[in-house]
Short mmCIF file of C-alpha atoms in Angstrom, two decimals:
data_model
loop_
_atom_site.label_atom_id
_atom_site.label_comp_id
_atom_site.label_asym_id
_atom_site.label_seq_id
_atom_site.Cartn_x
_atom_site.Cartn_y
_atom_site.Cartn_z
CA MET A 143 0.00 -0.12 -0.29
CA GLU A 144 0.94 3.34 -0.73
CA PHE A 145 1.45 6.22 0.92
CA GLY A 146 -1.13 8.30 0.05
CA THR A 147 -3.47 5.67 -0.02
CA TRP A 148 -2.75 4.44 3.55
CA VAL A 149 -3.48 8.38 4.16
CA ILE A 150 -7.12 8.61 2.34
CA TYR A 151 -7.56 5.52 4.16
CA LEU A 152 -6.86 6.72 7.56
CA PHE A 153 -9.12 9.87 6.61
CA ALA A 154 -11.73 6.97 5.62
CA CYS A 155 -11.58 5.00 8.93
CA ALA A 156 -11.90 8.01 11.00
CA ALA A 157 -14.91 9.11 10.21
CA LEU A 158 -16.63 5.71 10.03
CA CYS A 159 -15.06 5.30 13.61
CA PHE A 160 -16.74 8.34 14.58
CA THR A 161 -20.62 7.60 13.32
CA PRO A 162 -21.89 6.05 16.09
CA GLY A 163 -22.33 2.44 17.33
CA PRO A 164 -22.82 -0.11 19.18
CA ASN A 165 -18.81 0.40 20.67
CA SER A 166 -19.21 4.13 21.16
CA LEU A 167 -21.93 3.67 23.30
CA LEU A 168 -20.73 0.30 25.19
CA ALA A 169 -17.77 3.08 25.70
CA LEU A 170 -20.16 5.53 26.91
CA SER A 171 -22.20 2.92 29.44
CA HIS A 172 -18.83 1.30 31.15
CA GLY A 173 -17.29 4.11 31.23
CA ALA A 174 -19.26 5.97 33.32
CA SER A 175 -20.56 2.99 35.21
CA TYR A 176 -16.91 0.98 36.03
CA GLY A 177 -14.57 4.04 35.43
CA PHE A 178 -12.15 4.46 32.80
CA LYS A 179 -9.22 1.85 33.76
CA ARG A 180 -11.97 -0.84 33.34
CA THR A 181 -13.01 0.55 30.39
CA ILE A 182 -9.75 0.22 28.94
CA PHE A 183 -10.72 -4.00 28.49
CA THR A 184 -13.90 -2.89 26.64
CA SER A 185 -12.25 -0.50 24.14
CA ALA A 186 -9.33 -3.21 23.38
CA GLY A 187 -11.59 -5.84 23.02
CA GLY A 188 -13.61 -4.12 20.65
CA ALA A 189 -10.53 -3.09 18.33
CA LEU A 190 -9.12 -6.75 18.62
CA GLY A 191 -13.24 -7.56 17.68
CA PHE A 192 -12.75 -5.06 14.39
CA ALA A 193 -9.52 -6.53 14.11
CA ALA A 194 -10.72 -10.51 13.58
CA VAL A 195 -13.72 -8.55 11.46
CA ILE A 196 -11.18 -7.17 9.10
CA ALA A 197 -9.06 -9.82 8.79
CA VAL A 198 -12.48 -12.54 7.96
CA CYS A 199 -13.31 -9.88 4.64
CA LEU A 200 -9.51 -10.14 3.35
CA ALA A 201 -9.71 -14.37 4.35
CA GLY A 202 -12.98 -14.19 1.29
CA LEU A 203 -15.49 -15.10 4.23
CA GLY A 204 -17.14 -11.89 4.31
CA ALA A 205 -17.87 -12.50 0.47
CA LEU A 206 -19.21 -15.75 1.51
CA LEU A 207 -21.61 -14.01 3.73
CA ALA A 208 -22.66 -11.65 1.55
CA ALA A 209 -23.89 -14.02 -0.65
CA SER A 210 -25.42 -17.05 1.43
CA ALA A 211 -27.91 -15.65 2.69
CA THR A 212 -28.92 -18.78 6.14
CA ALA A 213 -25.48 -16.69 6.75
CA PHE A 214 -26.38 -13.86 7.28
CA LEU A 215 -29.85 -14.24 9.26
CA VAL A 216 -28.13 -16.94 11.57
CA ILE A 217 -24.89 -13.99 12.23
CA LYS A 218 -27.44 -10.89 12.29
CA LEU A 219 -29.77 -13.17 14.82
CA VAL A 220 -27.16 -13.60 16.72
CA GLY A 221 -25.87 -10.43 16.41
CA ALA A 222 -28.85 -8.46 16.87
CA ALA A 223 -29.41 -10.98 20.20
CA TYR A 224 -26.61 -9.35 21.88
CA LEU A 225 -26.93 -5.94 21.75
CA ILE A 226 -30.43 -6.84 23.00
CA TRP A 227 -29.12 -8.70 26.17
CA LEU A 228 -26.52 -5.95 26.47
CA GLY A 229 -29.77 -3.52 26.91
CA ILE A 230 -30.96 -5.33 29.29
CA GLN A 231 -28.06 -5.53 31.64
CA SER A 232 -27.85 -2.18 31.36
CA LEU A 233 -31.36 -1.96 32.26
CA ARG A 234 -30.29 -3.87 35.55
CA ARG A 235 -27.46 -2.14 36.10
CA PRO A 236 -26.61 -0.41 40.10
CA ALA A 237 -27.05 2.92 40.28
CA PHE A 238 -23.87 4.87 39.62
CA VAL A 239 -22.11 4.70 43.67
CA LEU A 240 -19.29 8.12 43.96
CA GLY A 241 -16.60 7.15 46.20
CA ALA A 242 -16.75 3.54 45.69
CA ASP A 243 -14.71 0.86 44.30
CA VAL A 244 -18.43 0.74 41.96
CA ALA A 245 -15.90 -2.13 39.48
CA ALA A 246 -15.37 -4.92 41.60
CA LYS A 247 -18.80 -5.65 42.31
CA GLY A 248 -19.81 -5.16 38.46
CA LEU A 249 -18.33 -6.86 35.67
CA ARG A 250 -14.64 -8.85 35.88
CA ARG A 251 -11.88 -7.29 33.25
CA ARG A 252 -12.28 -10.36 30.77
CA SER A 253 -16.39 -9.46 30.63
CA HIS A 254 -15.35 -6.16 29.89
CA PHE A 255 -12.68 -7.73 26.83
CA ALA A 256 -15.12 -10.01 25.83
CA GLN A 257 -18.26 -7.44 26.11
CA GLY A 258 -15.99 -5.38 23.16
CA PHE A 259 -14.84 -8.20 21.77
CA LEU A 260 -18.61 -9.74 21.01
CA ALA A 261 -20.04 -5.58 20.23
CA ALA A 262 -17.25 -5.69 16.48
CA ALA A 263 -17.90 -9.42 16.39
CA THR A 264 -21.16 -10.28 16.10
CA ASN A 265 -22.16 -7.19 13.33
CA PRO A 266 -22.53 -8.35 10.02
CA LYS A 267 -23.40 -4.77 8.66
CA GLY A 268 -20.05 -4.33 9.57
CA ILE A 269 -19.01 -7.12 8.07
CA LEU A 270 -20.70 -6.53 5.06
CA PHE A 271 -19.15 -2.56 5.06
CA PHE A 272 -15.49 -3.83 5.38
CA VAL A 273 -16.25 -6.33 2.52
CA ALA A 274 -16.95 -3.56 0.02
CA PHE A 275 -14.54 -1.57 1.55
CA LEU A 276 -11.03 -2.58 2.04
CA PRO A 277 -10.26 -3.72 -1.07
CA GLN A 278 -10.68 -0.59 -2.49
CA PHE A 279 -7.62 -0.30 -0.35
CA TYR A 280 -5.88 -3.86 -1.28
CA ASP A 281 -3.16 -4.02 -4.01
CA PRO A 282 -3.18 -8.05 -4.74
CA ALA A 283 0.04 -7.26 -6.35
CA ARG A 284 1.79 -6.28 -2.33
CA PRO A 285 1.86 -8.56 0.09
CA ALA A 286 -0.66 -10.29 1.90
CA PHE A 287 -0.05 -10.33 5.44
CA LEU A 288 1.97 -7.13 6.22
CA GLN A 289 -1.12 -4.98 3.60
CA PHE A 290 -3.74 -6.91 6.99
CA LEU A 291 -1.89 -5.98 9.63
CA ILE A 292 -2.09 -2.27 8.50
CA LEU A 293 -5.58 -2.41 7.84
CA ALA A 294 -6.29 -3.75 10.57
CA ALA A 295 -3.48 -2.20 12.96
CA THR A 296 -4.71 1.59 11.24
CA PHE A 297 -8.89 1.38 12.21
CA ALA A 298 -8.64 -0.64 15.33
CA SER A 299 -6.47 2.12 16.64
CA ILE A 300 -7.81 5.02 15.39
CA GLU A 301 -11.45 3.34 17.41
CA PHE A 302 -9.46 2.08 20.40
CA PHE A 303 -8.22 5.50 21.15
CA LEU A 304 -11.55 7.13 20.21
CA GLU A 305 -13.67 4.83 22.66
CA LEU A 306 -10.70 5.41 25.23
CA ALA A 307 -11.86 9.47 24.72
CA LEU A 308 -15.25 8.62 25.12
CA ALA A 309 -14.61 6.28 28.03
CA ALA A 310 -13.53 9.64 29.60
CA LEU A 311 -15.78 11.63 29.29
CA ALA A 312 -18.39 9.56 30.75
CA HIS A 313 -15.83 8.65 33.62
CA ARG A 314 -16.13 12.48 33.82
CA LEU A 315 -19.76 13.15 33.79
CA ARG A 316 -20.26 10.17 36.51
CA PRO A 317 -20.81 13.52 39.86
CA TRP A 318 -23.46 14.35 37.56
CA LEU A 319 -24.99 11.07 36.43
CA ALA A 320 -25.16 10.29 40.34
CA LYS A 321 -27.56 11.95 40.45
CA ALA A 322 -30.68 9.75 41.00
CA SER A 323 -33.18 11.41 38.24
CA VAL A 324 -30.16 11.85 35.91
CA GLY A 325 -28.29 8.22 36.60
CA LYS A 326 -31.22 7.15 35.56
CA TRP A 327 -32.59 8.71 32.63
CA PHE A 328 -28.70 7.72 31.03
CA LYS A 329 -29.16 3.38 32.09
CA ARG A 330 -32.86 3.88 30.71
CA VAL A 331 -31.24 5.80 27.87
CA THR A 332 -28.01 3.71 27.01
CA GLY A 333 -30.40 -0.12 27.77
CA ALA A 334 -32.92 1.23 25.12
CA SER A 335 -30.33 2.14 22.87
CA PHE A 336 -28.82 -1.25 23.04
CA ILE A 337 -32.16 -2.96 22.43
CA GLY A 338 -33.20 -0.40 19.88
CA ILE A 339 -29.90 -1.18 17.70
CA GLY A 340 -30.61 -4.75 18.01
CA ALA A 341 -34.41 -4.94 17.51
CA GLY A 342 -33.49 -2.77 14.42
CA LEU A 343 -30.43 -4.92 13.40
CA ALA A 344 -33.48 -8.39 13.36
CA THR A 345 -35.86 -7.00 11.30
CA ALA A 346 -33.70 -4.92 9.12
CA SER A 347 -34.52 -6.94 5.10
CA GLY A 348 -32.30 -6.04 3.61
CA ARG A 349 -28.27 -6.59 3.66
#
């Protein structure tokens, strides 16, 4: 990949990452509920999940998913169910508590990592987007593995630091969110958003 092509890819990735989605919403929710340090694992999981999606697409499985209605339906329903589950968990989460180690009573680090990974890896819309997006920057005449490293590392890095920024913002707002009415509405909005995204994904007819 030439440097000029990589710069274009960099800006395209930034535009895509700044589009709101399940992982950015998850980073906000975890940053507010569990603190910035714990959300680092959520962001790392999301970045690795997107890297895995890129690997799948470059390996040709993304094209298979695009061609197979059954495979697409299965992945779509699994991803939708997972997002709805995240929404229910958000609604059931205890109220914000300042001055206490809320994270110690919540999810373990590996669970944060797994949630971030699955939110990225189970979204078939993301896979199909990369199927159309990556070939614009992939040069079959150059080493495939090196190009994968460049493509995956670029996107994953932008996504990782964006999610960290969202988590830091949510963490700074915790004193405000700790107010009973505000915290309650924050949980409702994030929970309903996950459920809404999941329901929309499950009922979408197109690919």
